[in-house]
Amino acid sequence: MPVIRFLREGCDVECYPGENLREVALREGIQLYGLKGTLGNCGGCGQCITCFVEVADGATASALSPRTAVEDQKLRRRPQGWRLACQALVQHSVVVLTRPQVGLPDKEARLAAALASPLPAGPTSWPAPPETEAEVEQEAGGEEASSAAEEGRL
Ligand code: FES
């Protein structure tokens, strides 16, 4: 699975190829918005311009889907590496900086450290769904077993 390496937060998050960057960040509890966006955002419609992220390494810019027409319009006065998280789909592993407008004092050091350990490329398609009833039951049994194991740990 592609990995999103969040530079500011210092964490890696796995996602499926094609997932929306904003949705992955919110699901994982990443603070994507500044004060204005926290108080009110458009919910991912590309209208509020508060979900900025910076693709930290220019070489991985193709890891996200191409800029949309909305981004071309809304980001025309912003650096080229900036994206709206709600408009970007993750295609391959990528390093991103959330809230780039805030700045990050040790950004260069963090970026160097983040790029020092390579990101897995990840697959380019979703896993195939199970085809037979036996496979479905096998997967369900595996999930039950792992749930039971987790409960045992608690
Ligand atoms: S959430 Fe409003 S522009 Fe992305």
XYZ file of N, CA and C and ligand atoms in Angstrom:
466
model
N 0.845 -1.188 0.000
C 0.000 0.000 0.000
C 0.886 1.246 0.000
N 0.463 2.291 -0.687
C 1.230 3.542 -0.634
C 1.296 4.070 0.794
N 2.372 4.745 1.082
C 2.564 5.340 2.396
C 2.615 6.856 2.242
N 1.854 7.547 3.071
C 1.951 8.999 3.127
C 2.800 9.320 4.343
N 3.924 9.945 4.099
C 4.805 10.321 5.205
C 4.513 11.784 5.540
N 3.887 12.004 6.693
C 3.542 13.362 7.121
C 4.739 13.944 7.860
N 5.340 14.939 7.243
C 6.598 15.496 7.734
C 6.423 16.215 9.074
N 5.420 17.054 9.181
C 5.218 17.832 10.414
C 4.888 16.917 11.592
N 4.073 15.921 11.343
C 3.613 15.039 12.408
C 4.601 13.915 12.692
N 5.517 13.681 11.754
C 6.504 12.620 11.939
C 5.900 11.241 11.961
N 4.927 11.001 11.069
C 4.331 9.669 11.051
C 4.049 9.230 9.616
N 4.000 7.917 9.444
C 3.673 7.305 8.159
C 2.280 6.700 8.257
N 1.506 6.880 7.209
C 0.146 6.346 7.167
C -0.026 5.586 5.861
N -0.526 4.384 5.952
C -0.805 3.608 4.746
C -2.195 3.942 4.240
N -2.352 3.876 2.924
C -3.684 4.069 2.343
C -3.773 3.238 1.075
N -4.980 3.133 0.553
C -5.162 2.447 -0.719
C -4.827 3.407 -1.851
N -4.332 2.896 -2.968
C -4.095 3.774 -4.103
C -5.404 4.404 -4.564
N -5.367 5.693 -4.818
C -6.569 6.397 -5.276
C -7.355 7.028 -4.152
N -6.941 6.824 -2.904
C -7.658 7.457 -1.801
C -7.390 8.959 -1.785
N -8.383 9.672 -1.297
C -8.286 11.127 -1.195
C -7.379 11.494 -0.020
N -6.415 12.362 -0.281
C -5.430 12.716 0.741
C -6.084 13.343 1.971
N -7.067 14.215 1.762
C -7.758 14.857 2.890
C -8.462 13.807 3.759
N -9.149 12.888 3.112
C -9.904 11.891 3.867
C -8.972 10.979 4.662
N -7.851 10.625 4.082
C -6.891 9.782 4.808
C -6.366 10.547 6.022
N -6.004 11.818 5.817
C -5.457 12.614 6.915
C -6.472 12.749 8.045
N -7.708 13.066 7.714
C -8.730 13.230 8.763
C -8.992 11.906 9.477
N -9.034 10.829 8.701
C -9.275 9.504 9.304
C -8.178 9.150 10.309
N -6.963 9.573 10.006
C -5.827 9.229 10.866
C -5.572 10.262 11.961
N -6.424 11.264 12.046
C -6.276 12.263 13.105
C -5.174 13.271 12.853
N -4.796 13.450 11.599
C -3.772 14.433 11.241
C -4.420 15.820 11.246
N -3.744 16.789 11.871
C -4.251 18.163 11.914
C -3.976 18.821 10.567
N -4.955 18.765 9.705
C -4.795 19.246 8.336
C -5.053 20.739 8.222
N -5.912 21.239 9.066
C -6.361 22.614 8.945
C -5.717 23.526 9.985
N -5.559 24.784 9.597
C -5.215 25.823 10.549
C -6.497 26.270 11.243
N -6.411 27.393 11.940
C -7.569 27.866 12.702
C -8.772 28.125 11.813
N -8.543 28.826 10.701
C -9.658 29.174 9.804
C -10.352 27.913 9.286
N -9.572 26.945 8.837
C -10.151 25.722 8.306
C -10.803 24.873 9.378
N -10.265 24.942 10.596
C -10.861 24.182 11.692
C -12.231 24.756 12.049
N -12.323 26.087 12.027
C -13.593 26.728 12.361
C -14.635 26.503 11.273
N -14.172 26.412 10.038
C -15.121 26.195 8.954
C -14.393 25.873 7.674
N -14.672 24.716 7.129
C -14.105 24.356 5.831
C -15.225 23.854 4.937
N -14.914 23.673 3.685
C -15.952 23.338 2.703
C -16.266 21.846 2.664
N -15.606 21.075 3.486
C -15.887 19.645 3.518
C -15.277 18.878 2.359
N -14.331 19.491 1.676
C -13.635 18.777 0.612
C -14.106 19.123 -0.785
N -14.779 20.252 -0.935
C -15.296 20.650 -2.252
C -14.327 21.507 -3.049
N -13.194 21.856 -2.468
C -12.235 22.676 -3.189
C -12.585 24.147 -3.200
N -13.366 24.614 -2.265
C -13.820 26.001 -2.290
C -13.228 26.875 -1.187
N -12.830 26.295 -0.065
C -12.418 27.124 1.082
C -10.914 27.440 1.075
N -10.142 26.689 0.337
C -8.680 26.869 0.233
C -8.032 26.866 1.618
N -8.350 25.896 2.429
C -7.752 25.805 3.767
C -7.028 24.476 3.989
N -7.043 23.596 3.023
C -6.464 22.257 3.228
C -5.132 22.125 2.503
N -4.328 23.183 2.532
C -3.040 23.163 1.845
C -2.141 22.043 2.362
N -1.452 21.406 1.456
C -0.310 20.562 1.801
C 0.777 20.880 0.790
N 2.000 20.645 1.185
C 3.113 20.799 0.271
C 3.705 19.430 0.010
N 3.845 19.093 -1.259
C 4.550 17.858 -1.596
C 6.018 18.152 -1.325
N 6.523 17.517 -0.278
C 7.818 17.924 0.272
C 8.980 17.650 -0.657
N 8.876 16.638 -1.467
C 9.956 16.310 -2.378
C 9.431 16.440 -3.796
N 9.996 17.340 -4.576
C 9.533 17.561 -5.942
C 9.550 16.302 -6.783
N 10.466 15.394 -6.474
C 10.582 14.169 -7.260
C 9.373 13.265 -7.078
N 8.661 13.437 -5.974
C 7.516 12.566 -5.737
C 6.203 13.251 -6.105
N 6.295 14.376 -6.819
C 5.078 15.112 -7.152
C 4.105 14.247 -7.937
N 4.606 13.317 -8.740
C 3.709 12.461 -9.518
C 3.048 11.397 -8.662
N 3.397 11.347 -7.388
C 2.763 10.383 -6.497
C 1.310 10.741 -6.238
N 0.951 11.980 -6.487
C -0.441 12.403 -6.345
C -1.046 12.584 -7.739
N -2.357 12.545 -7.804
C -3.037 12.800 -9.076
C -2.680 14.201 -9.565
N -2.781 14.448 -10.861
C -2.451 15.780 -11.380
C -3.351 16.851 -10.765
N -2.852 18.074 -10.752
C -3.650 19.198 -10.261
C -4.973 19.281 -11.008
N -6.015 19.559 -10.271
C -7.326 19.725 -10.893
C -7.474 21.165 -11.370
N -8.515 21.405 -12.154
C -8.797 22.773 -12.619
C -9.054 23.690 -11.428
N -9.703 23.156 -10.400
C -9.964 23.943 -9.188
C -8.639 24.368 -8.558
N -7.689 23.449 -8.462
C -6.388 23.786 -7.886
C -5.642 24.799 -8.751
N -5.704 24.619 -10.064
C -5.034 25.580 -10.943
C -5.548 26.991 -10.691
N -6.844 27.090 -10.445
C -7.426 28.406 -10.203
C -7.100 28.906 -8.791
N -7.315 28.054 -7.803
C -7.183 28.488 -6.405
C -5.729 28.637 -5.950
N -4.812 27.919 -6.578
C -3.418 27.922 -6.124
C -2.498 28.713 -7.045
N -3.051 29.555 -7.901
C -2.197 30.219 -8.907
C -1.174 31.166 -8.283
N -1.417 31.638 -7.068
C -0.431 32.519 -6.416
C 0.350 31.789 -5.322
N 0.258 30.500 -5.297
C 0.946 29.689 -4.285
C 2.104 28.945 -4.950
N 3.066 28.472 -4.134
C 4.180 27.702 -4.711
C 3.693 26.490 -5.498
N 4.451 26.104 -6.494
C 4.058 25.024 -7.396
C 3.863 23.694 -6.663
N 4.614 23.480 -5.597
C 4.520 22.209 -4.883
C 3.325 22.093 -3.943
N 2.545 23.140 -3.831
C 1.395 23.092 -2.932
C 0.206 22.448 -3.627
N -0.587 21.751 -2.837
C -1.807 21.115 -3.329
C -2.923 21.345 -2.331
N -4.141 21.159 -2.805
C -5.286 21.102 -1.902
C -5.495 19.624 -1.598
N -5.425 19.268 -0.337
C -5.520 17.852 0.030
C -6.832 17.236 -0.437
N -7.874 18.043 -0.451
C -9.185 17.498 -0.838
C -9.269 17.193 -2.321
N -8.329 17.695 -3.105
C -8.360 17.478 -4.552
C -7.330 16.445 -5.003
N -6.501 15.990 -4.089
C -5.375 15.125 -4.454
C -5.673 13.670 -4.096
N -5.474 12.808 -5.062
C -5.605 11.371 -4.845
C -4.212 10.764 -4.776
N -4.011 9.904 -3.809
C -2.689 9.306 -3.599
C -2.512 8.141 -4.565
N -1.477 8.231 -5.393
C -1.219 7.159 -6.358
C -0.017 6.308 -5.949
N 0.982 6.965 -5.366
C 2.178 6.267 -4.895
C 2.588 6.911 -3.573
N 3.561 6.304 -2.922
C 4.038 6.850 -1.645
C 4.558 8.269 -1.834
N 4.358 9.079 -0.812
C 4.671 10.500 -0.951
C 5.001 11.099 0.419
N 5.830 12.138 0.398
C 6.130 12.891 1.617
C 5.406 14.221 1.511
N 4.572 14.552 2.501
C 3.820 15.812 2.457
C 4.013 16.587 3.750
N 3.923 17.898 3.599
C 3.952 18.799 4.748
C 2.579 19.423 4.871
N 1.916 19.195 5.985
C 0.607 19.810 6.212
C 0.805 21.252 6.656
N -0.172 22.064 6.399
C -0.174 23.485 6.768
C 1.162 24.170 6.422
N 1.579 24.125 5.156
C 2.868 24.719 4.794
C 2.922 26.217 5.017
N 1.759 26.865 5.088
C 1.724 28.316 5.316
C 2.197 28.672 6.722
N 2.181 27.712 7.638
C 2.612 27.947 9.017
C 4.138 27.931 9.112
N 4.772 27.155 8.270
C 6.225 27.046 8.341
C 6.635 25.991 9.357
N 7.845 25.524 9.206
C 8.374 24.489 10.088
C 9.850 24.809 10.286
N 10.246 25.214 11.509
C 11.611 25.701 11.728
C 12.715 24.752 11.261
N 12.585 23.466 11.541
C 13.629 22.515 11.150
C 13.210 21.676 9.946
N 12.543 22.340 9.024
C 11.986 21.634 7.866
C 13.045 20.891 7.053
N 14.160 21.543 6.794
C 15.183 20.910 5.944
C 15.749 19.657 6.599
N 15.985 19.724 7.895
C 16.516 18.555 8.600
C 15.491 17.425 8.616
N 14.241 17.794 8.862
C 13.195 16.766 8.867
C 13.021 16.137 7.495
N 13.087 16.984 6.464
C 12.931 16.476 5.101
C 14.072 15.517 4.758
N 15.286 15.899 5.129
C 16.435 15.030 4.854
C 16.266 13.691 5.567
N 15.807 13.733 6.811
C 15.596 12.490 7.557
C 14.474 11.664 6.933
N 13.420 12.346 6.494
C 12.278 11.633 5.904
C 12.666 10.963 4.598
N 13.532 11.622 3.839
C 13.928 11.063 2.551
C 15.053 10.044 2.681
N 15.696 10.014 3.848
C 16.799 9.073 4.060
C 16.301 7.633 4.073
N 15.117 7.418 4.621
C 14.563 6.066 4.600
C 13.538 5.997 3.471
N 13.780 5.140 2.488
C 12.920 5.118 1.305
C 11.497 4.686 1.621
N 10.575 5.258 0.877
C 9.165 4.902 1.010
C 8.866 3.712 0.102
N 8.016 2.811 0.549
C 7.614 1.733 -0.362
C 6.784 2.307 -1.498
N 6.983 1.788 -2.705
C 6.251 2.312 -3.861
C 4.769 2.022 -3.758
N 4.439 0.876 -3.226
C 3.032 0.513 -3.077
C 2.442 -0.007 -4.377
N 1.340 -0.741 -4.269
C 0.678 -1.241 -5.478
C -0.056 -0.098 -6.183
N -0.498 -0.344 -7.376
C -1.196 0.701 -8.122
C -2.677 0.393 -8.299
N -3.165 -0.634 -7.614
C -4.598 -0.926 -7.716
C -5.091 -1.480 -6.391
N -6.412 -1.456 -6.222
C -7.008 -1.992 -5.002
C -6.862 -3.502 -4.997
N -6.806 -4.105 -3.814
C -6.776 -5.567 -3.769
C -8.059 -6.140 -4.361
N -7.932 -7.270 -5.017
C -9.105 -7.899 -5.628
C -10.036 -8.431 -4.545
N -11.354 -8.290 -4.722
C -12.285 -8.848 -3.728
C -12.284 -10.367 -3.814
N -12.673 -11.039 -2.733
C -12.735 -12.504 -2.775
C -13.773 -12.948 -3.802
N -13.454 -14.043 -4.507
C -14.337 -14.482 -5.588
C -15.292 -15.583 -5.166
N -14.902 -16.409 -4.201
C -15.767 -17.522 -3.815
C -16.231 -17.338 -2.379
N -17.310 -18.070 -2.043
C -17.826 -18.006 -0.671
C -16.790 -18.507 0.328
N -16.029 -19.508 -0.087
C -14.999 -20.056 0.800
C -13.963 -18.991 1.145
N -13.574 -18.183 0.135
C -12.600 -17.114 0.391
C -13.184 -16.057 1.327
N -14.489 -15.743 1.145
C -15.146 -14.764 2.018
C -15.155 -15.262 3.456
N -15.538 -16.546 3.632
C -15.571 -17.114 4.978
C -14.170 -17.175 5.584
N -13.193 -17.490 4.740
C -11.812 -17.556 5.225
C -11.358 -16.183 5.720
N -11.678 -15.128 4.949
C -11.311 -13.773 5.381
C -12.046 -13.387 6.656
N -13.332 -13.727 6.740
C -14.116 -13.401 7.942
C -13.553 -14.141 9.146
N -13.173 -15.402 8.943
C -12.578 -16.182 10.023
C -11.260 -15.589 10.478
N -10.488 -15.101 9.518
C -9.208 -14.468 9.846
C -9.402 -13.204 10.649
N -10.458 -12.428 10.286
C -10.729 -11.187 11.025
C -11.207 -11.498 12.440
N -12.061 -12.551 12.567
C -12.531 -12.935 13.896
C -11.371 -13.383 14.770
N -10.463 -14.148 14.160
C -9.311 -14.638 14.923
C -8.438 -13.482 15.385
N -8.243 -12.496 14.483
C -7.398 -11.364 14.893
C -8.109 -10.513 15.940
N -9.464 -10.384 15.846
C -10.205 -9.637 16.863
C -10.092 -10.333 18.215
N -10.204 -11.654 18.184
C -10.097 -12.409 19.431
C -8.700 -12.258 20.037
N -7.702 -12.257 19.151
C -6.324 -12.091 19.630
C -6.138 -10.709 20.241
N -6.754 -9.673 19.602
C -6.629 -8.316 20.147
C -7.329 -8.213 21.497
N -8.517 -8.846 21.613
C -9.220 -8.806 22.883
C -8.415 -9.504 23.976
N -7.733 -10.573 23.582
C -6.913 -11.295 24.547
C -5.768 -10.443 25.094
N -5.272 -9.539 24.225
C -4.184 -8.670 24.656
C -4.679 -7.608 25.624
N -5.942 -7.212 25.438
C -6.485 -6.147 26.290
C -6.785 -6.725 27.610
S -11.399 21.298 2.188
Fe -12.016 23.194 1.310
S -10.604 23.459 -0.319
Fe -10.056 21.547 0.515
